[in-house]
Short mmCIF file of C-alpha atoms in Angstrom, two decimals:
data_model
loop_
_atom_site.label_atom_id
_atom_site.label_comp_id
_atom_site.label_asym_id
_atom_site.label_seq_id
_atom_site.Cartn_x
_atom_site.Cartn_y
_atom_site.Cartn_z
CA MET A 5 107.83 158.43 91.43
CA LYS A 6 104.41 157.51 92.81
CA GLU A 7 104.28 153.93 94.05
CA LEU A 8 103.06 151.42 91.49
CA SER A 9 99.95 149.35 92.08
CA GLU A 10 100.22 145.55 92.06
CA PHE A 11 98.35 145.49 88.75
CA GLU A 12 100.80 147.95 87.18
CA GLU A 13 103.70 145.86 88.45
CA MET A 14 102.15 142.74 86.91
CA TYR A 15 101.94 144.44 83.49
CA LEU A 16 105.59 145.39 83.67
CA LYS A 17 106.59 141.90 84.74
CA ARG A 18 104.66 140.28 81.88
CA MET A 19 106.37 142.60 79.42
CA PHE A 20 109.72 141.68 80.94
CA GLU A 21 108.96 137.99 80.46
CA ILE A 22 108.32 138.60 76.76
CA HIS A 23 111.50 140.69 76.42
CA ALA A 24 113.48 137.94 78.16
CA LYS A 25 112.52 135.53 75.38
CA GLU A 26 112.77 138.05 72.51
CA PRO A 27 114.83 141.11 73.57
CA SER A 28 114.17 143.00 70.33
CA ALA A 29 110.44 142.25 70.17
CA ILE A 30 107.70 144.85 70.34
CA VAL A 31 105.14 143.52 72.80
CA LYS A 32 101.80 143.18 71.02
CA THR A 33 98.85 144.58 72.92
CA SER A 34 96.77 141.49 72.17
CA SER A 35 99.48 139.19 73.54
CA LEU A 36 99.83 141.23 76.71
CA ALA A 37 96.06 141.34 77.15
CA GLU A 38 95.90 137.56 76.89
CA MET A 39 98.64 137.14 79.49
CA MET A 40 96.81 139.48 81.85
CA SER A 41 93.37 137.96 81.08
CA VAL A 42 91.87 141.36 80.26
CA SER A 43 90.54 143.08 77.13
CA ASP A 44 92.74 144.77 74.52
CA ALA A 45 91.10 148.09 75.41
CA SER A 46 92.02 147.75 79.09
CA THR A 47 95.57 146.83 78.15
CA THR A 48 95.92 149.82 75.84
CA GLU A 49 94.70 152.09 78.63
CA MET A 50 97.25 150.63 81.05
CA ILE A 51 100.09 150.88 78.54
CA GLN A 52 99.31 154.53 77.98
CA ARG A 53 99.25 155.10 81.74
CA LEU A 54 102.65 153.43 82.14
CA ALA A 55 103.98 155.38 79.16
CA GLY A 56 102.92 158.55 80.93
CA ARG A 57 105.11 157.53 83.84
CA GLY A 58 108.10 156.90 81.60
CA LEU A 59 108.11 153.12 82.09
CA VAL A 60 106.85 152.06 78.67
CA THR A 61 107.20 153.32 75.11
CA TYR A 62 103.84 153.04 73.37
CA ILE A 63 103.80 152.49 69.61
CA PRO A 64 100.24 152.97 68.29
CA TYR A 65 98.84 150.00 66.31
CA LYS A 66 102.01 147.99 66.98
CA GLY A 67 102.49 147.55 70.69
CA SER A 68 104.93 148.70 73.32
CA ARG A 69 108.37 148.23 74.84
CA LEU A 70 109.80 148.78 78.31
CA THR A 71 111.95 151.85 78.79
CA THR A 72 115.26 151.49 80.63
CA GLU A 73 113.59 152.46 83.91
CA GLY A 74 110.62 150.21 83.23
CA PHE A 75 112.91 147.29 82.46
CA SER A 76 114.81 147.80 85.72
CA ILE A 77 111.62 147.83 87.79
CA ALA A 78 110.17 144.84 85.95
CA ALA A 79 113.37 142.83 86.40
CA LYS A 80 113.27 143.45 90.15
CA ILE A 81 109.65 142.27 90.36
CA LYS A 82 110.47 139.11 88.40
CA ARG A 83 113.54 138.54 90.55
CA ARG A 84 111.48 138.70 93.73
CA GLN A 85 108.94 136.24 92.34
CA LEU A 86 111.68 133.70 91.55
CA LEU A 87 113.41 134.17 94.91
CA VAL A 88 110.11 133.56 96.72
CA GLU A 89 109.47 130.46 94.61
CA MET A 90 112.88 129.06 95.60
CA LEU A 91 112.31 129.99 99.25
CA LEU A 92 109.00 128.13 99.25
CA THR A 93 110.28 125.02 97.49
CA ASP A 94 113.93 124.70 98.54
CA VAL A 95 113.78 125.99 102.11
CA ILE A 96 110.23 125.61 103.40
CA GLY A 97 109.33 122.58 101.30
CA PHE A 98 105.91 123.98 100.41
CA GLU A 99 103.99 121.85 97.90
CA GLY A 100 100.95 124.03 97.18
CA ASP A 101 100.36 126.52 94.37
CA ILE A 102 103.89 127.95 94.38
CA HIS A 103 103.41 130.23 91.37
CA SER A 104 100.23 131.94 92.58
CA ILE A 105 101.56 132.50 96.08
CA SER A 106 104.89 133.85 94.87
CA CYS A 107 103.06 136.26 92.55
CA GLU A 108 101.16 137.59 95.55
CA MET A 109 104.20 137.82 97.81
CA GLU A 110 106.49 139.51 95.28
CA HIS A 111 104.65 142.81 95.74
CA ALA A 112 105.10 142.83 99.53
CA ILE A 113 108.88 142.34 99.56
CA ASN A 114 111.14 145.32 100.20
CA ASP A 115 114.83 145.66 99.36
CA GLN A 116 116.03 144.46 102.76
CA LEU A 117 113.91 141.31 102.79
CA GLU A 118 114.89 140.60 99.18
CA ALA A 119 118.56 140.79 100.16
CA ALA A 120 117.97 138.48 103.13
CA ILE A 121 116.23 135.85 100.98
CA ASP A 122 118.97 136.17 98.37
CA SER A 123 121.59 135.50 101.06
CA LEU A 124 119.58 132.63 102.54
CA LEU A 125 119.42 130.93 99.13
CA GLY A 126 123.14 131.40 98.49
CA TYR A 127 122.82 134.18 95.87
CA PRO A 128 121.25 132.06 93.10
CA GLU A 129 121.70 132.94 89.44
CA VAL A 130 119.27 130.32 88.05
CA THR A 131 116.29 128.42 89.46
CA ASN A 132 116.14 124.64 89.73
CA SER A 133 114.21 124.62 86.45
CA GLY A 134 116.99 126.58 84.73
CA GLU A 135 115.25 129.97 84.58
CA ARG A 136 117.67 132.86 84.94
CA VAL A 137 117.22 135.02 88.04
CA PRO A 138 117.61 138.72 87.13
CA GLN A 139 120.72 139.95 88.91
CA VAL A 140 121.27 143.13 90.90
CA ALA A 141 124.27 144.96 92.28
CA ARG A 142 124.66 143.60 95.80
CA HIS A 143 125.93 145.89 98.55
CA PHE A 144 127.78 143.66 100.99
CA GLU A 145 129.21 146.69 102.73
CA THR A 146 125.81 147.50 104.27
CA ASP A 147 125.97 148.52 107.94
CA ILE A 148 126.08 145.31 109.97
CA HIS A 149 123.56 146.67 112.48
CA THR A 150 119.87 146.07 111.62
CA THR A 151 120.96 143.60 108.90
CA LEU A 152 118.72 140.54 108.42
CA LEU A 153 120.63 137.35 107.59
CA PRO A 154 120.80 133.59 108.37
CA ILE A 155 122.40 132.77 111.72
CA LEU A 156 124.81 130.59 109.73
CA ASN A 157 126.32 133.80 108.32
CA MET A 158 126.45 135.80 111.57
CA PRO A 159 129.83 137.46 112.16
CA ASP A 160 131.70 136.35 115.27
CA GLU A 161 130.98 138.40 118.41
CA SER A 162 127.58 139.56 117.11
CA SER A 163 124.03 139.12 118.34
CA GLY A 164 120.48 139.70 117.18
CA GLU A 165 116.83 138.75 117.47
CA ILE A 166 115.32 135.80 115.60
CA GLU A 167 112.70 137.11 113.13
CA PHE A 168 111.99 134.22 110.76
CA ILE A 169 112.27 130.42 110.87
CA ALA A 170 111.70 128.62 107.56
CA LEU A 171 111.09 125.22 109.12
CA SER A 172 108.20 123.03 110.20
CA GLY A 173 107.53 119.59 111.63
CA GLN A 174 110.30 117.67 113.35
CA GLU A 175 113.00 120.21 112.45
CA SER A 176 110.97 122.94 114.17
CA LYS A 177 110.57 120.78 117.30
CA THR A 178 114.33 120.21 117.33
CA LEU A 179 114.91 123.96 117.41
CA GLU A 180 112.24 124.56 120.06
CA SER A 181 113.96 122.03 122.31
CA GLN A 182 116.98 124.35 122.28
CA ASN A 183 114.83 127.45 122.79
CA VAL A 184 115.38 128.63 119.21
CA LYS A 185 112.19 130.64 118.76
CA ILE A 186 111.12 133.86 117.07
CA GLY A 187 111.83 136.78 119.37
CA ASN A 188 114.71 135.15 121.25
CA VAL A 189 118.22 136.57 121.05
CA VAL A 190 121.01 134.65 119.33
CA SER A 191 124.66 135.50 119.85
CA LYS A 192 127.84 134.13 118.32
CA SER A 193 131.15 133.95 120.12
CA ASP A 194 134.26 131.97 119.15
CA ASN A 195 132.12 130.39 116.40
CA ASP A 196 129.66 128.99 118.97
CA LEU A 197 125.97 129.94 118.93
CA PHE A 198 124.00 130.87 122.04
CA VAL A 199 120.29 131.56 122.55
CA ASN A 200 119.66 133.74 125.58
CA THR A 201 123.20 132.79 126.74
CA GLN A 202 122.51 129.01 126.39
CA LEU A 203 124.87 127.14 124.05
CA ILE A 204 123.01 125.48 121.15
CA SER A 205 124.06 122.87 118.61
CA ILE A 206 122.38 122.81 115.19
CA SER A 207 123.47 121.79 111.70
CA ASP A 208 124.51 124.27 109.03
CA ASN A 209 121.45 123.18 107.03
CA LEU A 210 119.15 124.32 109.84
CA ALA A 211 121.21 127.41 110.63
CA LYS A 212 120.75 128.78 107.12
CA LYS A 213 116.97 128.62 107.53
CA ILE A 214 116.82 130.87 110.58
CA LEU A 215 116.93 134.61 109.97
CA VAL A 216 118.13 136.98 112.64
CA ARG A 217 118.21 140.79 112.68
CA LEU A 218 121.56 141.87 114.02
CA GLY A 219 121.61 144.47 116.76
CA GLY A 220 124.20 146.50 118.50
#
């Protein structure tokens, strides 16, 4: 299937949000248009476009519903939005416009990064506000090489390059003092962590906020 645009993904996600509240409901075009802040005519045109791709069932003069494939795609988009929101609030401690930023970032996340954030957050099923996180089938048997995961969860006798540090301020300075920086190599041996062969000592709370891509 041709890749969806961000706008198409947003339509699907909004329909999913309505279905989540009323699973049997037919999504009214006017309601969807209001959620998207566009005209009814523009919404009808988009629904027909999505219907042509097999993602939506269009019911003239009544509204539309997600198909099985459309529902699956929409659930994944919503899932990524919620995971990013939790990453920003629970891990990074960001206090800005969480919702707007997460809506922008959800479209740029691929399957591998989604899995890494999911692992970092401890595989959440609900958000702090009680909203259910759409679940997926997780594949823990994925090849260990090239896997992105928190250094807290690194297998013994493994190593990899630091790619992401979800810290700032004093915590970041604490890591820098031990040479824990993006691009440096972390290894684990006998449950001890080393950066460029230097033994480091950090808490589990910090270790779960540092993502490393495992290598050979």
